[in-house]
PDB file of C-alpha atoms and ligand atoms in Angstrom:
ATOM      1  CA  UNK A   5     -32.135-297.703 -16.115  1.00 72.00           C
ATOM      2  CA  UNK A   6     -30.208-300.993 -15.962  1.00 81.00           C
ATOM      3  CA  UNK A   7     -26.587-301.238 -14.996  1.00 85.00           C
ATOM      4  CA  UNK A   8     -24.022-303.126 -17.105  1.00 91.00           C
ATOM      5  CA  UNK A   9     -20.520-303.793 -15.820  1.00 95.00           C
ATOM      6  CA  UNK A  10     -17.671-303.641 -18.322  1.00 97.00           C
ATOM      7  CA  UNK A  11     -14.582-305.404 -16.958  1.00 97.00           C
ATOM      8  CA  UNK A  12     -12.028-302.910 -18.226  1.00 96.00           C
ATOM      9  CA  UNK A  13      -9.512-300.446 -16.826  1.00 93.00           C
ATOM     10  CA  UNK A  14      -9.361-298.645 -20.176  1.00 95.00           C
ATOM     11  CA  UNK A  15     -11.461-295.474 -19.849  1.00 96.00           C
ATOM     12  CA  UNK A  16     -11.507-295.002 -23.652  1.00 97.00           C
ATOM     13  CA  UNK A  17     -13.279-298.336 -24.060  1.00 97.00           C
ATOM     14  CA  UNK A  18     -15.753-297.435 -21.315  1.00 97.00           C
ATOM     15  CA  UNK A  19     -16.575-294.145 -23.025  1.00 97.00           C
ATOM     16  CA  UNK A  20     -17.290-295.986 -26.275  1.00 98.00           C
ATOM     17  CA  UNK A  21     -19.469-298.577 -24.506  1.00 97.00           C
ATOM     18  CA  UNK A  22     -21.385-295.758 -22.818  1.00 96.00           C
ATOM     19  CA  UNK A  23     -21.931-294.100 -26.220  1.00 96.00           C
ATOM     20  CA  UNK A  24     -22.890-297.409 -27.838  1.00 96.00           C
ATOM     21  CA  UNK A  25     -25.221-298.667 -25.087  1.00 93.00           C
ATOM     22  CA  UNK A  26     -26.062-295.307 -23.552  1.00 81.00           C
ATOM     23  CA  UNK A  27     -29.817-295.106 -24.061  1.00 83.00           C
ATOM     24  CA  UNK A  28     -30.474-298.510 -22.570  1.00 86.00           C
ATOM     25  CA  UNK A  29     -27.836-299.117 -19.898  1.00 90.00           C
ATOM     26  CA  UNK A  30     -25.823-297.236 -17.341  1.00 90.00           C
ATOM     27  CA  UNK A  31     -22.304-298.456 -18.115  1.00 93.00           C
ATOM     28  CA  UNK A  32     -19.951-298.962 -15.170  1.00 93.00           C
ATOM     29  CA  UNK A  33     -16.317-300.117 -15.398  1.00 95.00           C
ATOM     30  CA  UNK A  34     -13.783-301.498 -12.931  1.00 95.00           C
ATOM     31  CA  UNK A  35     -12.982-298.031 -11.613  1.00 93.00           C
ATOM     32  CA  UNK A  36     -16.151-298.606  -9.572  1.00 88.00           C
ATOM     33  CA  UNK A  37     -14.600-301.871  -8.306  1.00 90.00           C
ATOM     34  CA  UNK A  38     -11.060-301.117  -7.091  1.00 90.00           C
ATOM     35  CA  UNK A  39     -10.990-304.500  -5.317  1.00 88.00           C
ATOM     36  CA  UNK A  40     -10.590-306.164  -8.747  1.00 89.00           C
ATOM     37  CA  UNK A  41      -6.966-305.993  -9.908  1.00 84.00           C
ATOM     38  CA  UNK A  42      -6.067-305.850 -13.620  1.00 82.00           C
ATOM     39  CA  UNK A  43      -5.950-309.390 -14.981  1.00 80.00           C
ATOM     40  CA  UNK A  44      -2.770-310.775 -16.583  1.00 84.00           C
ATOM     41  CA  UNK A  45      -3.521-311.541 -20.231  1.00 87.00           C
ATOM     42  CA  UNK A  46      -1.826-314.855 -20.987  1.00 91.00           C
ATOM     43  CA  UNK A  47      -4.204-316.192 -23.640  1.00 96.00           C
ATOM     44  CA  UNK A  48      -3.319-316.913 -27.261  1.00 97.00           C
ATOM     45  CA  UNK A  49      -6.455-315.335 -28.726  1.00 98.00           C
ATOM     46  CA  UNK A  50      -8.749-312.346 -28.190  1.00 98.00           C
ATOM     47  CA  UNK A  51     -11.499-314.775 -27.124  1.00 98.00           C
ATOM     48  CA  UNK A  52      -9.322-316.429 -24.479  1.00 98.00           C
ATOM     49  CA  UNK A  53      -8.278-313.098 -23.009  1.00 98.00           C
ATOM     50  CA  UNK A  54     -11.803-311.655 -23.041  1.00 98.00           C
ATOM     51  CA  UNK A  55     -13.080-314.824 -21.359  1.00 98.00           C
ATOM     52  CA  UNK A  56     -10.438-314.708 -18.611  1.00 97.00           C
ATOM     53  CA  UNK A  57     -11.147-311.031 -17.898  1.00 97.00           C
ATOM     54  CA  UNK A  58     -14.919-311.563 -17.769  1.00 97.00           C
ATOM     55  CA  UNK A  59     -14.753-314.682 -15.573  1.00 96.00           C
ATOM     56  CA  UNK A  60     -12.283-313.138 -13.160  1.00 96.00           C
ATOM     57  CA  UNK A  61     -14.291-309.959 -12.636  1.00 96.00           C
ATOM     58  CA  UNK A  62     -17.622-311.789 -12.423  1.00 95.00           C
ATOM     59  CA  UNK A  63     -16.393-313.863  -9.470  1.00 95.00           C
ATOM     60  CA  UNK A  64     -16.440-310.706  -7.386  1.00 89.00           C
ATOM     61  CA  UNK A  65     -19.321-308.680  -8.819  1.00 91.00           C
ATOM     62  CA  UNK A  66     -22.947-309.715  -8.939  1.00 88.00           C
ATOM     63  CA  UNK A  67     -24.782-309.479 -12.232  1.00 89.00           C
ATOM     64  CA  UNK A  68     -23.649-309.884 -15.813  1.00 93.00           C
ATOM     65  CA  UNK A  69     -20.111-308.798 -16.610  1.00 96.00           C
ATOM     66  CA  UNK A  70     -18.853-307.983 -20.105  1.00 97.00           C
ATOM     67  CA  UNK A  71     -15.128-307.970 -20.961  1.00 98.00           C
ATOM     68  CA  UNK A  72     -13.587-306.619 -24.170  1.00 98.00           C
ATOM     69  CA  UNK A  73     -10.369-307.908 -25.691  1.00 98.00           C
ATOM     70  CA  UNK A  74      -9.502-306.097 -28.863  1.00 98.00           C
ATOM     71  CA  UNK A  75      -6.656-305.054 -31.104  1.00 98.00           C
ATOM     72  CA  UNK A  76      -5.269-304.388 -34.539  1.00 98.00           C
ATOM     73  CA  UNK A  77      -4.101-307.083 -36.984  1.00 98.00           C
ATOM     74  CA  UNK A  78      -1.838-305.911 -39.806  1.00 98.00           C
ATOM     75  CA  UNK A  79      -1.740-308.224 -42.820  1.00 98.00           C
ATOM     76  CA  UNK A  80       1.912-307.749 -43.829  1.00 98.00           C
ATOM     77  CA  UNK A  81       3.055-308.125 -40.204  1.00 98.00           C
ATOM     78  CA  UNK A  82       1.436-311.590 -40.001  1.00 98.00           C
ATOM     79  CA  UNK A  83      -1.364-310.256 -37.811  1.00 98.00           C
ATOM     80  CA  UNK A  84       0.803-308.248 -35.375  1.00 98.00           C
ATOM     81  CA  UNK A  85       0.309-306.472 -33.045  1.00 98.00           C
ATOM     82  CA  UNK A  86      -2.888-308.556 -32.524  1.00 98.00           C
ATOM     83  CA  UNK A  87      -3.432-309.612 -28.917  1.00 98.00           C
ATOM     84  CA  UNK A  88      -0.316-307.607 -27.982  1.00 98.00           C
ATOM     85  CA  UNK A  89      -1.784-304.314 -29.276  1.00 98.00           C
ATOM     86  CA  UNK A  90      -1.851-302.586 -25.866  1.00 97.00           C
ATOM     87  CA  UNK A  91       1.795-303.477 -25.126  1.00 97.00           C
ATOM     88  CA  UNK A  92       3.344-303.659 -28.611  1.00 98.00           C
ATOM     89  CA  UNK A  93       6.168-301.255 -27.706  1.00 98.00           C
ATOM     90  CA  UNK A  94       6.557-302.768 -24.229  1.00 97.00           C
ATOM     91  CA  UNK A  95       4.620-303.116 -20.983  1.00 94.00           C
ATOM     92  CA  UNK A  96       3.051-299.762 -20.049  1.00 93.00           C
ATOM     93  CA  UNK A  97       3.779-298.378 -23.542  1.00 97.00           C
ATOM     94  CA  UNK A  98       1.819-295.256 -24.433  1.00 97.00           C
ATOM     95  CA  UNK A  99      -0.482-295.251 -27.471  1.00 98.00           C
ATOM     96  CA  UNK A 100       1.967-292.978 -29.351  1.00 98.00           C
ATOM     97  CA  UNK A 101       4.835-295.415 -28.759  1.00 98.00           C
ATOM     98  CA  UNK A 102       2.785-298.362 -30.037  1.00 98.00           C
ATOM     99  CA  UNK A 103       1.802-296.387 -33.142  1.00 98.00           C
ATOM    100  CA  UNK A 104       5.414-295.334 -33.738  1.00 98.00           C
ATOM    101  CA  UNK A 105       6.584-298.936 -33.522  1.00 98.00           C
ATOM    102  CA  UNK A 106       3.888-300.065 -35.944  1.00 98.00           C
ATOM    103  CA  UNK A 107       4.868-297.437 -38.536  1.00 98.00           C
ATOM    104  CA  UNK A 108       8.562-298.318 -38.055  1.00 98.00           C
ATOM    105  CA  UNK A 109       7.930-302.037 -38.588  1.00 98.00           C
ATOM    106  CA  UNK A 110       5.969-301.333 -41.764  1.00 98.00           C
ATOM    107  CA  UNK A 111       8.594-298.891 -43.062  1.00 97.00           C
ATOM    108  CA  UNK A 112      11.297-301.551 -42.581  1.00 97.00           C
ATOM    109  CA  UNK A 113       9.569-304.006 -44.921  1.00 96.00           C
ATOM    110  CA  UNK A 114      10.731-304.375 -48.476  1.00 93.00           C
ATOM    111  CA  UNK A 115       9.288-304.441 -51.101  1.00 94.00           C
ATOM    112  CA  UNK A 116       6.687-301.838 -50.157  1.00 92.00           C
ATOM    113  CA  UNK A 117       4.195-303.836 -48.064  1.00 92.00           C
ATOM    114  CA  UNK A 118       0.424-303.985 -48.171  1.00 96.00           C
ATOM    115  CA  UNK A 119      -1.033-301.699 -45.495  1.00 98.00           C
ATOM    116  CA  UNK A 120      -4.213-303.725 -45.083  1.00 98.00           C
ATOM    117  CA  UNK A 121      -5.347-304.156 -41.489  1.00 98.00           C
ATOM    118  CA  UNK A 122      -8.312-305.128 -39.391  1.00 98.00           C
ATOM    119  CA  UNK A 123      -9.499-304.128 -35.925  1.00 98.00           C
ATOM    120  CA  UNK A 124     -11.057-306.980 -33.965  1.00 98.00           C
ATOM    121  CA  UNK A 125     -13.084-306.999 -30.774  1.00 98.00           C
ATOM    122  CA  UNK A 126     -14.279-310.021 -28.806  1.00 98.00           C
ATOM    123  CA  UNK A 127     -16.749-309.484 -25.972  1.00 98.00           C
ATOM    124  CA  UNK A 128     -17.162-312.179 -23.327  1.00 98.00           C
ATOM    125  CA  UNK A 129     -20.284-312.330 -21.153  1.00 97.00           C
ATOM    126  CA  UNK A 130     -19.890-313.978 -17.742  1.00 97.00           C
ATOM    127  CA  UNK A 131     -21.865-314.360 -14.545  1.00 95.00           C
ATOM    128  CA  UNK A 132     -20.724-315.682 -11.153  1.00 95.00           C
ATOM    129  CA  UNK A 133     -17.407-316.944 -12.494  1.00 96.00           C
ATOM    130  CA  UNK A 134     -18.862-318.784 -15.512  1.00 97.00           C
ATOM    131  CA  UNK A 135     -18.645-317.883 -19.189  1.00 98.00           C
ATOM    132  CA  UNK A 136     -22.069-317.449 -20.805  1.00 96.00           C
ATOM    133  CA  UNK A 137     -21.132-316.499 -24.362  1.00 97.00           C
ATOM    134  CA  UNK A 138     -18.769-314.560 -26.602  1.00 98.00           C
ATOM    135  CA  UNK A 139     -19.553-312.280 -29.535  1.00 98.00           C
ATOM    136  CA  UNK A 140     -17.211-310.629 -31.978  1.00 98.00           C
ATOM    137  CA  UNK A 141     -16.924-307.708 -34.398  1.00 98.00           C
ATOM    138  CA  UNK A 142     -14.298-306.541 -36.875  1.00 98.00           C
ATOM    139  CA  UNK A 143     -13.642-303.726 -39.331  1.00 98.00           C
ATOM    140  CA  UNK A 144     -11.283-303.799 -42.322  1.00 98.00           C
ATOM    141  CA  UNK A 145      -9.125-300.879 -43.370  1.00 98.00           C
ATOM    142  CA  UNK A 146      -5.627-299.566 -44.111  1.00 98.00           C
ATOM    143  CA  UNK A 147      -2.734-298.136 -42.131  1.00 98.00           C
ATOM    144  CA  UNK A 148      -1.689-294.564 -42.997  1.00 98.00           C
ATOM    145  CA  UNK A 149       1.942-293.418 -43.473  1.00 97.00           C
ATOM    146  CA  UNK A 150       1.650-290.885 -40.617  1.00 98.00           C
ATOM    147  CA  UNK A 151      -0.718-290.444 -37.636  1.00 98.00           C
ATOM    148  CA  UNK A 152      -3.656-288.112 -38.380  1.00 98.00           C
ATOM    149  CA  UNK A 153      -6.321-286.751 -36.046  1.00 98.00           C
ATOM    150  CA  UNK A 154      -6.688-286.153 -32.327  1.00 97.00           C
ATOM    151  CA  UNK A 155      -9.818-288.072 -31.332  1.00 96.00           C
ATOM    152  CA  UNK A 156     -10.216-291.692 -30.278  1.00 95.00           C
ATOM    153  CA  UNK A 157      -7.364-293.705 -28.756  1.00 98.00           C
ATOM    154  CA  UNK A 158      -4.831-296.437 -29.484  1.00 98.00           C
ATOM    155  CA  UNK A 159      -4.231-296.964 -33.182  1.00 98.00           C
ATOM    156  CA  UNK A 160      -7.134-294.718 -34.291  1.00 98.00           C
ATOM    157  CA  UNK A 161      -4.790-292.037 -35.766  1.00 98.00           C
ATOM    158  CA  UNK A 162      -3.323-294.549 -38.258  1.00 98.00           C
ATOM    159  CA  UNK A 163      -6.423-296.580 -39.179  1.00 98.00           C
ATOM    160  CA  UNK A 164      -8.580-295.627 -42.186  1.00 98.00           C
ATOM    161  CA  UNK A 165     -11.691-297.829 -42.452  1.00 98.00           C
ATOM    162  CA  UNK A 166     -12.352-299.293 -45.914  1.00 98.00           C
ATOM    163  CA  UNK A 167     -14.272-296.907 -48.152  1.00 98.00           C
ATOM    164  CA  UNK A 168     -13.145-293.754 -46.270  1.00 98.00           C
ATOM    165  CA  UNK A 169     -10.212-291.322 -46.519  1.00 98.00           C
ATOM    166  CA  UNK A 170     -10.187-290.204 -42.882  1.00 98.00           C
ATOM    167  CA  UNK A 171      -8.714-292.047 -39.910  1.00 98.00           C
ATOM    168  CA  UNK A 172     -10.886-293.039 -36.938  1.00 98.00           C
ATOM    169  CA  UNK A 173      -9.123-290.238 -35.016  1.00 98.00           C
ATOM    170  CA  UNK A 174     -10.274-287.658 -37.604  1.00 98.00           C
ATOM    171  CA  UNK A 175     -13.917-288.805 -37.590  1.00 98.00           C
ATOM    172  CA  UNK A 176     -16.690-287.759 -35.222  1.00 97.00           C
ATOM    173  CA  UNK A 177     -17.164-290.351 -32.468  1.00 97.00           C
ATOM    174  CA  UNK A 178     -20.644-291.112 -33.836  1.00 97.00           C
ATOM    175  CA  UNK A 179     -19.162-292.269 -37.140  1.00 98.00           C
ATOM    176  CA  UNK A 180     -16.458-294.415 -35.530  1.00 98.00           C
ATOM    177  CA  UNK A 181     -19.212-295.841 -33.315  1.00 98.00           C
ATOM    178  CA  UNK A 182     -21.180-296.749 -36.409  1.00 98.00           C
ATOM    179  CA  UNK A 183     -18.311-298.523 -38.195  1.00 98.00           C
ATOM    180  CA  UNK A 184     -15.994-299.908 -35.556  1.00 98.00           C
ATOM    181  CA  UNK A 185     -15.178-303.456 -34.479  1.00 98.00           C
ATOM    182  CA  UNK A 186     -16.546-302.585 -31.013  1.00 98.00           C
ATOM    183  CA  UNK A 187     -19.771-301.172 -32.478  1.00 98.00           C
ATOM    184  CA  UNK A 188     -20.292-304.373 -34.474  1.00 98.00           C
ATOM    185  CA  UNK A 189     -19.596-306.561 -31.462  1.00 98.00           C
ATOM    186  CA  UNK A 190     -22.065-304.485 -29.418  1.00 98.00           C
ATOM    187  CA  UNK A 191     -24.799-305.052 -32.029  1.00 97.00           C
ATOM    188  CA  UNK A 192     -24.285-308.810 -31.497  1.00 98.00           C
ATOM    189  CA  UNK A 193     -24.112-308.329 -27.708  1.00 97.00           C
ATOM    190  CA  UNK A 194     -27.413-306.451 -27.598  1.00 95.00           C
ATOM    191  CA  UNK A 195     -29.070-309.237 -29.564  1.00 96.00           C
ATOM    192  CA  UNK A 196     -27.698-311.933 -27.214  1.00 95.00           C
ATOM    193  CA  UNK A 197     -28.779-309.994 -24.125  1.00 93.00           C
ATOM    194  CA  UNK A 198     -32.250-309.461 -25.578  1.00 92.00           C
ATOM    195  CA  UNK A 199     -32.672-313.216 -26.200  1.00 94.00           C
ATOM    196  CA  UNK A 200     -31.229-314.205 -22.821  1.00 91.00           C
ATOM    197  CA  UNK A 201     -32.936-311.677 -20.626  1.00 87.00           C
ATOM    198  CA  UNK A 202     -36.216-313.542 -19.998  1.00 89.00           C
ATOM    199  CA  UNK A 203     -34.243-316.586 -18.804  1.00 89.00           C
ATOM    200  CA  UNK A 204     -31.595-314.877 -16.678  1.00 85.00           C
ATOM    201  CA  UNK A 205     -31.860-314.788 -12.878  1.00 83.00           C
ATOM    202  CA  UNK A 206     -33.107-311.490 -11.464  1.00 74.00           C
ATOM    203  CA  UNK A 207     -29.730-310.199 -10.318  1.00 69.00           C
ATOM    204  CA  UNK A 208     -28.194-310.524 -13.792  1.00 71.00           C
ATOM    205  CA  UNK A 209     -28.730-307.060 -15.176  1.00 67.00           C
ATOM    206  CA  UNK A 210     -29.051-305.074 -12.027  1.00 61.00           C
ATOM    207  CA  UNK A 211     -31.221-302.064 -11.540  1.00 57.00           C
ATOM    208  CA  UNK A 212     -29.106-299.005 -10.857  1.00 58.00           C
ATOM    209  CA  UNK A 213     -28.679-298.686  -7.082  1.00 52.00           C
ATOM    210  CA  UNK A 214     -30.491-295.651  -5.631  1.00 43.00           C
ATOM    211  CA  UNK A 215     -28.245-292.631  -4.937  1.00 43.00           C
TER     212      UNK A 215
HETATM  213  P1  ITT O 322      -8.498-303.754 -20.539  1.00 75.12           P
HETATM  214  O1  ITT O 322      -7.759-305.073 -20.700  1.00 75.12           O
HETATM  215  O2  ITT O 322      -8.501-303.253 -19.122  1.00 75.12           O
HETATM  216  O3  ITT O 322      -9.877-303.790 -21.146  1.00 75.12           O
HETATM  217  P2  ITT O 322      -6.539-302.787 -22.488  1.00 75.12           P
HETATM  218  O4  ITT O 322      -6.319-301.461 -23.148  1.00 75.12           O
HETATM  219  O5  ITT O 322      -5.332-303.471 -21.889  1.00 75.12           O
HETATM  220  O6  ITT O 322      -7.700-302.613 -21.382  1.00 75.12           O
HETATM  221  P3  ITT O 322      -6.735-304.862 -24.514  1.00 75.12           P
HETATM  222  O7  ITT O 322      -5.782-305.790 -23.870  1.00 75.12           O
HETATM  223  O8  ITT O 322      -8.000-305.410 -25.126  1.00 75.12           O
HETATM  224  O9  ITT O 322      -7.255-303.737 -23.514  1.00 75.12           O
HETATM  225  O10 ITT O 322      -5.928-304.052 -25.637  1.00 75.12           O
HETATM  226  C1  ITT O 322      -6.599-303.284 -26.535  1.00 75.12           C
HETATM  227  C2  ITT O 322      -5.618-302.430 -27.325  1.00 75.12           C
HETATM  228  O11 ITT O 322      -5.931-302.523 -28.728  1.00 75.12           O
HETATM  229  C3  ITT O 322      -5.808-300.959 -26.968  1.00 75.12           C
HETATM  230  O12 ITT O 322      -4.981-300.589 -25.881  1.00 75.12           O
HETATM  231  C4  ITT O 322      -5.455-300.270 -28.278  1.00 75.12           C
HETATM  232  O13 ITT O 322      -4.071-300.159 -28.405  1.00 75.12           O
HETATM  233  C5  ITT O 322      -5.975-301.253 -29.322  1.00 75.12           C
HETATM  234  N1  ITT O 322      -7.382-300.944 -29.653  1.00 75.12           N
HETATM  235  C6  ITT O 322      -8.496-301.672 -29.328  1.00 75.12           C
HETATM  236  N2  ITT O 322      -9.605-301.062 -29.756  1.00 75.12           N
HETATM  237  C7  ITT O 322      -9.204-299.924 -30.342  1.00 75.12           C
HETATM  238  C8  ITT O 322      -9.886-298.858 -30.952  1.00 75.12           C
HETATM  239  O14 ITT O 322     -11.221-298.805 -31.013  1.00 75.12           O
HETATM  240  N3  ITT O 322      -9.166-297.860 -31.467  1.00 75.12           N
HETATM  241  C9  ITT O 322      -7.826-297.876 -31.408  1.00 75.12           C
HETATM  242  N4  ITT O 322      -7.097-298.822 -30.837  1.00 75.12           N
HETATM  243  C10 ITT O 322      -7.781-299.856 -30.302  1.00 75.12           C
END
């Protein structure tokens, strides 16, 4: 099996990548590379942040590196929390605190605001410190009045994808992984990797090292 490095410290993302790419790749994240410190995210867009994370990690790891920058954009909050999704309620905020802040901000709006929202995910592919490509996925939906469900992570308990009544946190992982922004970005990623593979140097998608 081939090994694909995901430049993330978020174990929830890694689990989803493993579920999404599982049959084809052994997914490894930066827990296997403690020498790579978390990267400051100073970009203005998901693409800029994903690119910085992928380039930084790929300087120190051989092979292709994929970084994910993702978040929730709420229409009536002018796209917030957006690129600040992980730290909406402050640096090191817990998921519950971010969700609480989001519901508070919506509740403070008058007249009653639209609850339309979108999850977005940009994946950047880099090798040896150079960006190769970016791909993107998104999913539209609505924000609930209260958190519901115990699965998933982040804003999953308050996000209902369009056409459904259940939040991502109430759905089986397989269904979220069919509908989500990350799932859609991974479909595009797979396609890019498939086209690139014949032309990539041999070390790009590394064979899993023997135990
Ligand atoms: P890395 O930078 O190490 O990958 P991170 O959690 O800091 O981890 P981001 O900067 O991309 O990653 O922030 C993503 C945040 O967006 C995440 O912490 C959640 O709050 C939210 N988010 C992204 N995808 C999500 C999903 O599938 N379900 C729920 N919330 C999600």
